[in-house]
């Protein structure tokens, strides 16, 4: 059930309702009484009230809140107010009744004035009245909320809350407040905002119809309160919650810095991002660099192959979004099951007028396409080299199946460098070259490849497909084409072992890198770098901070001995 209110403090809380049974109205006795005794009770209560309120003012979150509390103290101290109460007592009223009557009289006058500021003072009077009466009864000081064991949930739903009650929420489990009264500028709103409590005021809702402890969602941005949300509503808000978390984190990170990520026992884990565009979202700032720039997707958006100059400008722009960090540009990975229609006439020679292949995934793709079209490949390599001058840029080679392919590319890069020298164009002479490990052949000869390149990037998407002989695009075999398959996990371990022998760093850049349940396995076999979609960087870094190296290593040995993928899934969950 959805209820609309006034949005007061931004944020989303998904939790359980705690109804505030106490209302601000109290019962006031009207028995005839001893005038001297009632007078004494009133003055004692005034002193107690003032001392409580001073304590509250001291704990108030910010100047606005303490000003509101001090204004209430001033009202209670007002001689005209005291005289009015004493007159009531002398006319035969109990102190509670006399206070109530005096407050009501002033409150009505203020409300009748029609001025919004006076109307606000009238709610102050109501709070002063309840505060003095609480002090008289020895109940309801500001700590009472903190000690209240009656909170069943973390969303407090009430008709109204006094300033003192709101400040008292500081040490409670309450994360959101929904009130049926109040406005965006009421005292309650000012204080809730300064305390950062997600809140919705003036909600059109009958609290008696609400079950205490029921599940609920508060959206402080739109002013929505949802009681007993559906699964779809919960999922939607969980996503929104994550966005808020990321936004808040981003705001805390100084420009040029990334979110730190290390395990509980201090092992540094790099989390990079995968990109297919040069129009980068703000949250790429959370990452430690660009771990995989898929140029085939980049160019598909530009409707063809840009010239050397334009490509160089695009790569430079991407790298400049990660100052001081590395940007790994993967050369075109097209062909096979990755042919992009939008290239039209500009298709590389190896793909133009090509007979259709019976097994495209095993046909002309990736490095095979590039080595079959030197002009196209030289253009891209030269553009990357040009962008590398003064920047940290690396080259990544897709679909490698032999050491020979790696060597051929290195020769071509050396030749492109010579040409740039002739053209007097600068580039990074020590540019790093890496190899995608995504074919069984590359796994088997990883040690030999390691001698030729500077880094490995394991493409778990293709690696799963080729190790398991299960098409990554075919849902009928999706259970086989999966990181949870023991042979795929063993292949990852083999690559890490080969890389470790030659001190070659390994990044995981397939979709599995963002699967936080598989993270302990990867870390356990020695991976210290992950490249994931920008939207997953935050989650992966958060998951890393909850792990220890020793537990990751332990988990690995258990998993690698398990052949059933369902059991592997269960262990990792
Ligand atoms: C992979 O195969 O895991 C990978 C990262 O490359 P792509 O998905 O672009 O083939
Ligand atoms: Mg791949």
mmCIF file of N, CA and C and ligand atoms in Angstrom, residues 274 292 294 296-297 330 333 338 365 436 438 458-463 472 509-511, ligand 1:
data_model
loop_
_atom_site.group_PDB
_atom_site.id
_atom_site.type_symbol
_atom_site.label_atom_id
_atom_site.label_comp_id
_atom_site.label_asym_id
_atom_site.label_seq_id
_atom_site.Cartn_x
_atom_site.Cartn_y
_atom_site.Cartn_z
ATOM 1 N N UNK A 274 35.461 -1.902 -17.089
ATOM 2 C CA UNK A 274 35.331 -2.277 -18.501
ATOM 3 C C UNK A 274 34.544 -1.181 -19.207
ATOM 4 N N UNK A 292 39.686 -2.709 -19.370
ATOM 5 C CA UNK A 292 39.349 -3.290 -20.680
ATOM 6 C C UNK A 292 38.492 -2.291 -21.456
ATOM 7 N N UNK A 294 36.736 -2.032 -24.767
ATOM 8 C CA UNK A 294 36.348 -2.875 -25.910
ATOM 9 C C UNK A 294 36.181 -1.965 -27.122
ATOM 10 N N UNK A 296 35.788 -2.600 -30.195
ATOM 11 C CA UNK A 296 34.766 -2.968 -31.197
ATOM 12 C C UNK A 296 33.409 -2.354 -30.851
ATOM 13 N N UNK A 297 33.134 -2.205 -29.541
ATOM 14 C CA UNK A 297 31.852 -1.598 -29.132
ATOM 15 C C UNK A 297 31.941 -0.082 -29.320
ATOM 16 N N UNK A 330 41.903 -2.565 -25.670
ATOM 17 C CA UNK A 330 41.966 -3.847 -26.384
ATOM 18 C C UNK A 330 41.745 -3.589 -27.871
ATOM 19 N N UNK A 333 38.088 -6.727 -31.437
ATOM 20 C CA UNK A 333 37.744 -8.144 -31.309
ATOM 21 C C UNK A 333 36.439 -8.356 -32.063
ATOM 22 N N UNK A 338 30.986 -12.232 -33.147
ATOM 23 C CA UNK A 338 31.058 -10.825 -32.747
ATOM 24 C C UNK A 338 31.119 -9.896 -33.958
ATOM 25 N N UNK A 365 38.183 -14.558 -36.089
ATOM 26 C CA UNK A 365 37.765 -13.619 -35.041
ATOM 27 C C UNK A 365 38.981 -13.054 -34.312
ATOM 28 N N UNK A 436 44.898 -11.424 -23.807
ATOM 29 C CA UNK A 436 43.675 -12.016 -23.245
ATOM 30 C C UNK A 436 43.920 -13.514 -23.147
ATOM 31 N N UNK A 438 41.756 -16.437 -23.035
ATOM 32 C CA UNK A 438 40.338 -16.768 -23.141
ATOM 33 C C UNK A 438 40.105 -17.982 -24.042
ATOM 34 N N UNK A 458 42.284 -12.400 -18.046
ATOM 35 C CA UNK A 458 41.497 -13.619 -18.299
ATOM 36 C C UNK A 458 40.069 -13.224 -18.669
ATOM 37 N N UNK A 459 39.675 -13.618 -19.877
ATOM 38 C CA UNK A 459 38.307 -13.340 -20.340
ATOM 39 C C UNK A 459 37.439 -14.548 -20.007
ATOM 40 N N UNK A 460 36.811 -14.494 -18.864
ATOM 41 C CA UNK A 460 36.062 -15.675 -18.413
ATOM 42 C C UNK A 460 34.847 -15.967 -19.298
ATOM 43 N N UNK A 461 34.364 -14.967 -20.048
ATOM 44 C CA UNK A 461 33.200 -15.219 -20.906
ATOM 45 C C UNK A 461 33.565 -16.222 -21.998
ATOM 46 N N UNK A 462 34.658 -15.904 -22.729
ATOM 47 C CA UNK A 462 35.067 -16.812 -23.791
ATOM 48 C C UNK A 462 35.739 -18.059 -23.230
ATOM 49 N N UNK A 463 36.480 -17.876 -22.137
ATOM 50 C CA UNK A 463 37.166 -19.039 -21.568
ATOM 51 C C UNK A 463 36.143 -20.121 -21.201
ATOM 52 N N UNK A 472 28.405 -19.159 -25.621
ATOM 53 C CA UNK A 472 28.054 -18.181 -24.583
ATOM 54 C C UNK A 472 26.734 -17.490 -24.855
ATOM 55 N N UNK A 509 38.738 -10.095 -16.437
ATOM 56 C CA UNK A 509 37.912 -9.042 -17.024
ATOM 57 C C UNK A 509 36.592 -9.545 -17.609
ATOM 58 N N UNK A 510 36.307 -10.838 -17.485
ATOM 59 C CA UNK A 510 35.004 -11.328 -17.950
ATOM 60 C C UNK A 510 33.924 -10.967 -16.924
ATOM 61 N N UNK A 511 32.684 -11.302 -17.254
ATOM 62 C CA UNK A 511 31.572 -10.935 -16.355
ATOM 63 C C UNK A 511 31.731 -11.547 -14.965
HETATM 64 C C1 LIG B 1 35.687 -12.309 -22.182
HETATM 65 O O1 LIG B 1 35.657 -13.076 -23.136
HETATM 66 O O2 LIG B 1 35.535 -12.666 -21.004
HETATM 67 C C2 LIG B 1 35.913 -10.859 -22.396
HETATM 68 C C3 LIG B 1 36.129 -10.053 -21.406
HETATM 69 O O3 LIG B 1 35.841 -10.393 -23.658
HETATM 70 P P1 LIG B 1 34.489 -10.260 -24.497
HETATM 71 O O4 LIG B 1 33.335 -10.480 -23.553
HETATM 72 O O5 LIG B 1 34.520 -8.899 -25.075
HETATM 73 O O6 LIG B 1 34.620 -11.333 -25.502
#
